[in-house]
Amino acid sequence: MNTTQQRPLVLISNDDGYHANGLRYLADFLRDEADVLICAPDGGRSGFSRAFSAVTPLTLRRRKNMDDLGEHVEVWSCSGTPVDCVKIALDQLTPDRRPDLILGGINHGDNSTVNNHYSGTMGVAVEGCLKYIPSIAFSTCYYDPKADLEPLRPYVRAIVRKVLKEGLPKGTCLNVNFPARQEFEGIKACRMTWGSWINEIDKRHHQRGYDYYWMVGNYRNDEPEAEDTDQWALSHGFVAITPTKIDVTAYDYMASLETQIASLDL
């Protein structure tokens, strides 16, 4: 890869696969001002969250599919999960130059509300954050893999520039979601919406005599009136940015827990 220390190094992965349209858009948005290294799964890995391959060996393959984007974009695919891609890229592809930023996406389908916990795109950002590298996940509410994502360009570039310049707090990454529209009302900092997936199992009977199951489901917003959430922002045409923390400690419960521990009948 032709690189220069004057340009930041950005590592990109996703959960839709190295060939995904959203990933190509993201690389194109940034290639004029950053060295872009892509290491993404060799196929779809939606819903893999923070999973990594503990018992299966991985393969890493150089790809040529984005040579039209220029010398500052290098593409690799990995047979593992999104998290595997980040781990192997940091160990094998950037041993002498630490990325300045790690990006997940652009995902086809939003990762707002509780989807944050299931998302392989967020898995990329969380893994980068665990490595103390500023990290952002980008997703769009367009599920069409051929959707026109060009309107995202100025927003992605502005957010990336800001994070490259100012960094992020230790243990915090950004979850950025775009509504499915060509013009946006603006950007809002939001909290994650409380929501639930319901009717998640579709049971069917095979003609050979056994039952099988599809994981499906319908999303339900459990606080539809709240106006400070990512779901409200998206439904009203805003780009939603939710800061996400690695430390999952419930600090507001600590004092109560200490009291309960002291009163245990042991």
mmCIF file of C-alpha atoms in Angstrom:
data_model
loop_
_atom_site.group_PDB
_atom_site.id
_atom_site.type_symbol
_atom_site.label_atom_id
_atom_site.label_comp_id
_atom_site.label_asym_id
_atom_site.label_seq_id
_atom_site.Cartn_x
_atom_site.Cartn_y
_atom_site.Cartn_z
ATOM 1 C CA MET A 1 0.000 0.000 0.000
ATOM 2 C CA ASN A 2 1.326 3.427 -0.935
ATOM 3 C CA THR A 3 1.084 5.424 2.271
ATOM 4 C CA THR A 4 2.390 8.656 3.657
ATOM 5 C CA GLN A 5 2.760 9.679 7.259
ATOM 6 C CA GLN A 6 1.182 13.045 6.374
ATOM 7 C CA ARG A 7 -2.168 11.339 5.768
ATOM 8 C CA PRO A 8 -4.111 9.550 8.522
ATOM 9 C CA LEU A 9 -4.529 5.792 8.274
ATOM 10 C CA VAL A 10 -8.158 4.659 8.485
ATOM 11 C CA LEU A 11 -9.053 0.978 8.941
ATOM 12 C CA ILE A 12 -12.536 0.064 7.667
ATOM 13 C CA SER A 13 -14.523 -3.132 8.188
ATOM 14 C CA ASN A 14 -18.199 -4.075 8.155
ATOM 15 C CA ASP A 15 -20.621 -6.966 8.525
ATOM 16 C CA ASP A 16 -22.026 -6.932 4.979
ATOM 17 C CA GLY A 17 -18.825 -8.187 3.331
ATOM 18 C CA TYR A 18 -15.875 -6.588 1.553
ATOM 19 C CA HIS A 19 -17.915 -6.279 -1.657
ATOM 20 C CA ALA A 20 -20.744 -4.241 -0.065
ATOM 21 C CA ASN A 21 -21.881 -0.998 -1.643
ATOM 22 C CA GLY A 22 -21.896 0.851 1.672
ATOM 23 C CA LEU A 23 -18.262 -0.005 2.329
ATOM 24 C CA ARG A 24 -17.303 1.224 -1.138
ATOM 25 C CA TYR A 25 -19.082 4.524 -0.476
ATOM 26 C CA LEU A 26 -17.270 4.939 2.842
ATOM 27 C CA ALA A 27 -13.872 4.321 1.260
ATOM 28 C CA ASP A 28 -14.676 6.751 -1.544
ATOM 29 C CA PHE A 29 -15.754 9.457 0.921
ATOM 30 C CA LEU A 30 -12.345 9.390 2.617
ATOM 31 C CA ARG A 31 -9.764 8.324 0.020
ATOM 32 C CA ASP A 32 -8.733 11.863 -0.935
ATOM 33 C CA GLU A 33 -7.507 12.719 2.557
ATOM 34 C CA ALA A 34 -6.654 9.394 4.216
ATOM 35 C CA ASP A 35 -4.893 6.130 3.519
ATOM 36 C CA VAL A 36 -7.748 3.602 3.631
ATOM 37 C CA LEU A 37 -7.156 -0.013 4.603
ATOM 38 C CA ILE A 38 -10.166 -2.298 4.245
ATOM 39 C CA CYS A 39 -10.275 -5.659 5.995
ATOM 40 C CA ALA A 40 -13.822 -7.008 5.888
ATOM 41 C CA PRO A 41 -15.543 -10.398 5.965
ATOM 42 C CA ASP A 42 -15.631 -12.441 2.779
ATOM 43 C CA GLY A 43 -19.427 -12.617 3.064
ATOM 44 C CA GLY A 44 -22.339 -11.327 5.122
ATOM 45 C CA ARG A 45 -21.920 -11.452 8.909
ATOM 46 C CA SER A 46 -24.947 -9.485 10.110
ATOM 47 C CA GLY A 47 -25.841 -10.082 13.752
ATOM 48 C CA PHE A 48 -22.368 -11.309 14.737
ATOM 49 C CA SER A 49 -21.982 -8.486 17.252
ATOM 50 C CA ARG A 50 -18.670 -8.878 19.175
ATOM 51 C CA ALA A 51 -18.149 -12.545 18.227
ATOM 52 C CA PHE A 52 -14.693 -13.769 17.277
ATOM 53 C CA SER A 53 -13.396 -17.109 15.995
ATOM 54 C CA ALA A 54 -12.004 -18.996 18.952
ATOM 55 C CA VAL A 55 -11.880 -22.507 17.441
ATOM 56 C CA THR A 56 -11.838 -21.964 13.676
ATOM 57 C CA PRO A 57 -8.684 -20.943 11.769
ATOM 58 C CA LEU A 58 -8.933 -17.848 9.578
ATOM 59 C CA THR A 59 -7.821 -17.018 6.064
ATOM 60 C CA LEU A 60 -6.789 -13.580 4.831
ATOM 61 C CA ARG A 61 -6.945 -12.702 1.142
ATOM 62 C CA ARG A 62 -5.827 -9.660 -0.829
ATOM 63 C CA ARG A 63 -8.577 -8.299 -3.065
ATOM 64 C CA LYS A 64 -8.377 -6.103 -6.163
ATOM 65 C CA ASN A 65 -11.990 -5.004 -6.476
ATOM 66 C CA MET A 66 -11.469 -1.346 -5.515
ATOM 67 C CA ASP A 67 -8.394 -0.493 -7.550
ATOM 68 C CA ASP A 68 -10.546 2.077 -9.371
ATOM 69 C CA LEU A 69 -10.618 4.085 -6.135
ATOM 70 C CA GLY A 70 -6.908 4.732 -6.391
ATOM 71 C CA GLU A 71 -3.642 3.871 -4.738
ATOM 72 C CA HIS A 72 -4.747 5.025 -1.290
ATOM 73 C CA VAL A 73 -7.332 2.225 -0.862
ATOM 74 C CA GLU A 74 -6.188 -1.327 -0.114
ATOM 75 C CA VAL A 75 -8.688 -4.178 0.257
ATOM 76 C CA TRP A 76 -8.422 -7.467 2.123
ATOM 77 C CA SER A 77 -11.053 -10.029 3.064
ATOM 78 C CA CYS A 78 -11.080 -12.355 6.058
ATOM 79 C CA SER A 79 -13.033 -15.574 6.517
ATOM 80 C CA GLY A 80 -14.021 -14.620 10.057
ATOM 81 C CA THR A 81 -16.263 -12.166 11.869
ATOM 82 C CA PRO A 82 -16.093 -8.361 11.822
ATOM 83 C CA VAL A 83 -14.155 -8.454 15.084
ATOM 84 C CA ASP A 84 -11.767 -11.022 13.593
ATOM 85 C CA CYS A 85 -11.173 -8.610 10.709
ATOM 86 C CA VAL A 86 -10.101 -5.814 13.055
ATOM 87 C CA LYS A 87 -7.889 -8.092 15.113
ATOM 88 C CA ILE A 88 -6.125 -9.653 12.137
ATOM 89 C CA ALA A 89 -5.695 -6.315 10.364
ATOM 90 C CA LEU A 90 -4.034 -4.749 13.393
ATOM 91 C CA ASP A 91 -1.746 -7.740 13.852
ATOM 92 C CA GLN A 92 -0.902 -8.677 10.253
ATOM 93 C CA LEU A 93 -1.563 -5.645 8.046
ATOM 94 C CA THR A 94 -0.573 -2.683 10.201
ATOM 95 C CA PRO A 95 2.201 -3.975 12.480
ATOM 96 C CA ASP A 96 4.357 -0.879 11.965
ATOM 97 C CA ARG A 97 1.697 1.808 11.663
ATOM 98 C CA ARG A 98 -1.202 2.057 14.071
ATOM 99 C CA PRO A 99 -4.471 3.226 12.472
ATOM 100 C CA ASP A 100 -5.575 6.699 13.475
ATOM 101 C CA LEU A 101 -9.234 5.699 13.193
ATOM 102 C CA ILE A 102 -11.329 2.534 12.858
ATOM 103 C CA LEU A 103 -14.671 2.655 11.040
ATOM 104 C CA GLY A 104 -17.500 0.157 10.669
ATOM 105 C CA GLY A 105 -19.962 0.377 7.774
ATOM 106 C CA ILE A 106 -21.643 1.918 6.032
ATOM 107 C CA ASN A 107 -24.153 -0.743 7.074
ATOM 108 C CA HIS A 108 -27.236 -1.434 4.973
ATOM 109 C CA GLY A 109 -29.872 -1.249 7.730
ATOM 110 C CA ASP A 110 -29.885 0.882 10.859
ATOM 111 C CA ASN A 111 -28.149 -0.073 14.083
ATOM 112 C CA SER A 112 -30.010 2.252 16.399
ATOM 113 C CA THR A 113 -31.743 1.279 19.660
ATOM 114 C CA VAL A 114 -31.068 -2.296 20.890
ATOM 115 C CA ASN A 115 -29.705 -3.267 17.470
ATOM 116 C CA ASN A 116 -26.503 -1.730 18.822
ATOM 117 C CA HIS A 117 -25.970 -4.935 20.823
ATOM 118 C CA TYR A 118 -26.461 -7.329 17.898
ATOM 119 C CA SER A 119 -24.645 -5.401 15.199
ATOM 120 C CA GLY A 120 -21.424 -6.624 13.639
ATOM 121 C CA THR A 121 -20.881 -3.063 12.409
ATOM 122 C CA MET A 122 -20.897 -1.900 16.021
ATOM 123 C CA GLY A 123 -18.666 -4.874 16.817
ATOM 124 C CA VAL A 124 -16.027 -3.244 14.604
ATOM 125 C CA ALA A 125 -16.261 0.057 16.478
ATOM 126 C CA VAL A 126 -16.267 -1.593 19.886
ATOM 127 C CA GLU A 127 -13.202 -3.676 19.031
ATOM 128 C CA GLY A 128 -11.378 -0.554 17.888
ATOM 129 C CA CYS A 129 -12.388 1.192 21.084
ATOM 130 C CA LEU A 130 -11.085 -1.737 23.132
ATOM 131 C CA LYS A 131 -7.751 -1.185 21.379
ATOM 132 C CA TYR A 132 -7.832 2.509 22.424
ATOM 133 C CA ILE A 133 -8.266 3.672 18.837
ATOM 134 C CA PRO A 134 -11.008 6.244 18.073
ATOM 135 C CA SER A 135 -13.807 4.317 16.388
ATOM 136 C CA ILE A 136 -17.123 5.058 14.660
ATOM 137 C CA ALA A 137 -19.887 2.856 13.234
ATOM 138 C CA PHE A 138 -21.915 4.246 10.321
ATOM 139 C CA SER A 139 -25.291 2.776 9.316
ATOM 140 C CA THR A 140 -28.200 3.815 7.130
ATOM 141 C CA CYS A 141 -31.895 2.965 7.349
ATOM 142 C CA TYR A 142 -31.748 2.077 3.650
ATOM 143 C CA TYR A 143 -31.844 -1.711 3.453
ATOM 144 C CA ASP A 144 -31.505 -1.697 -0.326
ATOM 145 C CA PRO A 145 -27.890 -2.804 -1.009
ATOM 146 C CA LYS A 146 -27.869 -0.550 -4.096
ATOM 147 C CA ALA A 147 -29.180 2.561 -2.361
ATOM 148 C CA ASP A 148 -27.693 5.936 -3.287
ATOM 149 C CA LEU A 149 -25.631 6.943 -0.247
ATOM 150 C CA GLU A 150 -23.975 9.983 -1.815
ATOM 151 C CA PRO A 151 -25.976 12.408 0.425
ATOM 152 C CA LEU A 152 -24.105 10.959 3.428
ATOM 153 C CA ARG A 153 -20.758 12.217 2.114
ATOM 154 C CA PRO A 154 -20.525 15.644 3.826
ATOM 155 C CA TYR A 155 -21.786 14.256 7.129
ATOM 156 C CA VAL A 156 -19.398 11.314 7.187
ATOM 157 C CA ARG A 157 -16.472 13.503 6.222
ATOM 158 C CA ALA A 158 -17.298 16.144 8.834
ATOM 159 C CA ILE A 159 -17.683 13.592 11.629
ATOM 160 C CA VAL A 160 -14.474 11.781 10.650
ATOM 161 C CA ARG A 161 -12.512 15.021 10.470
ATOM 162 C CA LYS A 162 -13.754 16.081 13.906
ATOM 163 C CA VAL A 163 -12.826 12.765 15.509
ATOM 164 C CA LEU A 164 -9.415 12.664 13.808
ATOM 165 C CA LYS A 165 -8.713 16.155 15.109
ATOM 166 C CA GLU A 166 -10.122 15.880 18.635
ATOM 167 C CA GLY A 167 -10.307 12.156 19.359
ATOM 168 C CA LEU A 168 -12.904 10.518 21.595
ATOM 169 C CA PRO A 169 -12.998 9.900 25.357
ATOM 170 C CA LYS A 170 -11.340 6.715 26.529
ATOM 171 C CA GLY A 171 -13.785 3.830 26.305
ATOM 172 C CA THR A 172 -16.288 5.650 24.079
ATOM 173 C CA CYS A 173 -17.104 5.037 20.413
ATOM 174 C CA LEU A 174 -19.787 6.568 18.204
ATOM 175 C CA ASN A 175 -22.845 4.874 16.710
ATOM 176 C CA VAL A 176 -24.000 7.019 13.760
ATOM 177 C CA ASN A 177 -27.279 6.242 11.982
ATOM 178 C CA PHE A 178 -28.766 7.961 8.925
ATOM 179 C CA PRO A 179 -32.488 7.998 8.077
ATOM 180 C CA ALA A 180 -33.591 6.601 4.719
ATOM 181 C CA ARG A 181 -33.842 9.875 2.857
ATOM 182 C CA GLN A 182 -31.780 12.045 0.518
ATOM 183 C CA GLU A 183 -31.858 15.212 2.654
ATOM 184 C CA PHE A 184 -31.438 15.455 6.410
ATOM 185 C CA GLU A 185 -32.819 17.871 8.990
ATOM 186 C CA GLY A 186 -29.495 18.026 10.817
ATOM 187 C CA ILE A 187 -27.565 16.009 13.405
ATOM 188 C CA LYS A 188 -28.665 15.108 16.931
ATOM 189 C CA ALA A 189 -26.750 13.589 19.821
ATOM 190 C CA CYS A 190 -29.104 10.939 21.184
ATOM 191 C CA ARG A 191 -29.418 8.222 23.747
ATOM 192 C CA MET A 192 -30.285 4.663 22.771
ATOM 193 C CA THR A 193 -34.009 3.944 22.578
ATOM 194 C CA TRP A 194 -35.479 1.266 24.809
ATOM 195 C CA GLY A 195 -37.042 -1.186 22.391
ATOM 196 C CA SER A 196 -37.831 -4.876 21.971
ATOM 197 C CA TRP A 197 -37.764 -7.479 19.234
ATOM 198 C CA ILE A 198 -40.987 -9.497 19.326
ATOM 199 C CA ASN A 199 -42.374 -12.456 17.318
ATOM 200 C CA GLU A 200 -38.777 -13.523 16.754
ATOM 201 C CA ILE A 201 -39.272 -17.202 15.888
ATOM 202 C CA ASP A 202 -40.999 -18.493 12.764
ATOM 203 C CA LYS A 203 -41.566 -22.227 13.230
ATOM 204 C CA ARG A 204 -42.095 -24.331 10.109
ATOM 205 C CA HIS A 205 -42.462 -28.030 9.357
ATOM 206 C CA HIS A 206 -40.253 -29.655 6.760
ATOM 207 C CA GLN A 207 -41.760 -32.150 4.313
ATOM 208 C CA ARG A 208 -39.226 -34.696 5.522
ATOM 209 C CA GLY A 209 -40.863 -34.734 8.931
ATOM 210 C CA TYR A 210 -38.968 -32.351 11.207
ATOM 211 C CA ASP A 211 -39.500 -28.814 12.469
ATOM 212 C CA TYR A 212 -37.177 -25.950 11.647
ATOM 213 C CA TYR A 213 -37.040 -22.312 12.670
ATOM 214 C CA TRP A 214 -36.300 -18.938 11.100
ATOM 215 C CA MET A 215 -35.052 -16.059 13.243
ATOM 216 C CA VAL A 216 -37.274 -13.149 12.171
ATOM 217 C CA GLY A 217 -39.068 -10.600 14.374
ATOM 218 C CA ASN A 218 -40.685 -7.196 14.511
ATOM 219 C CA TYR A 219 -39.159 -4.199 16.263
ATOM 220 C CA ARG A 220 -41.254 -2.379 18.882
ATOM 221 C CA ASN A 221 -40.334 1.053 20.211
ATOM 222 C CA ASP A 222 -41.040 0.847 23.955
ATOM 223 C CA GLU A 223 -40.907 4.618 24.499
ATOM 224 C CA PRO A 224 -42.391 6.168 21.352
ATOM 225 C CA GLU A 225 -43.096 9.532 22.998
ATOM 226 C CA ALA A 226 -39.496 10.171 24.105
ATOM 227 C CA GLU A 227 -37.826 12.900 22.049
ATOM 228 C CA ASP A 228 -34.206 12.438 23.118
ATOM 229 C CA THR A 229 -33.694 9.029 21.496
ATOM 230 C CA ASP A 230 -32.065 7.787 18.325
ATOM 231 C CA GLN A 231 -35.382 6.400 17.051
ATOM 232 C CA TRP A 232 -37.093 9.782 17.432
ATOM 233 C CA ALA A 233 -34.226 11.502 15.604
ATOM 234 C CA LEU A 234 -34.298 9.048 12.702
ATOM 235 C CA SER A 235 -38.074 9.142 12.350
ATOM 236 C CA HIS A 236 -37.908 12.952 12.167
ATOM 237 C CA GLY A 237 -35.174 13.059 9.530
ATOM 238 C CA PHE A 238 -32.126 13.688 11.698
ATOM 239 C CA VAL A 239 -28.767 11.936 11.656
ATOM 240 C CA ALA A 240 -28.541 10.235 15.065
ATOM 241 C CA ILE A 241 -25.224 9.979 16.906
ATOM 242 C CA THR A 242 -25.202 7.845 20.039
ATOM 243 C CA PRO A 243 -22.019 7.742 22.129
ATOM 244 C CA THR A 244 -21.487 4.154 23.258
ATOM 245 C CA LYS A 245 -19.366 3.149 26.254
ATOM 246 C CA ILE A 246 -17.262 0.052 26.748
ATOM 247 C CA ASP A 247 -17.578 0.086 30.541
ATOM 248 C CA VAL A 248 -20.918 -1.627 31.210
ATOM 249 C CA THR A 249 -20.782 -1.180 34.993
ATOM 250 C CA ALA A 250 -24.112 -0.015 36.468
ATOM 251 C CA TYR A 251 -22.622 2.699 38.655
ATOM 252 C CA ASP A 252 -26.026 3.973 39.807
ATOM 253 C CA TYR A 253 -26.685 0.548 41.345
ATOM 254 C CA MET A 254 -23.325 0.141 43.090
ATOM 255 C CA ALA A 255 -24.276 1.697 46.458
ATOM 256 C CA SER A 256 -27.520 -0.279 46.627
ATOM 257 C CA LEU A 257 -25.665 -3.463 45.739
ATOM 258 C CA GLU A 258 -23.106 -2.859 48.490
ATOM 259 C CA THR A 259 -25.955 -2.522 50.992
ATOM 260 C CA GLN A 260 -27.552 -5.723 49.759
ATOM 261 C CA ILE A 261 -24.257 -7.595 49.957
ATOM 262 C CA ALA A 262 -23.746 -6.415 53.552
ATOM 263 C CA SER A 263 -27.156 -7.804 54.524
ATOM 264 C CA LEU A 264 -26.696 -11.223 52.929
ATOM 265 C CA ASP A 265 -27.492 -14.112 55.279
ATOM 266 C CA LEU A 266 -24.351 -16.212 54.848
#
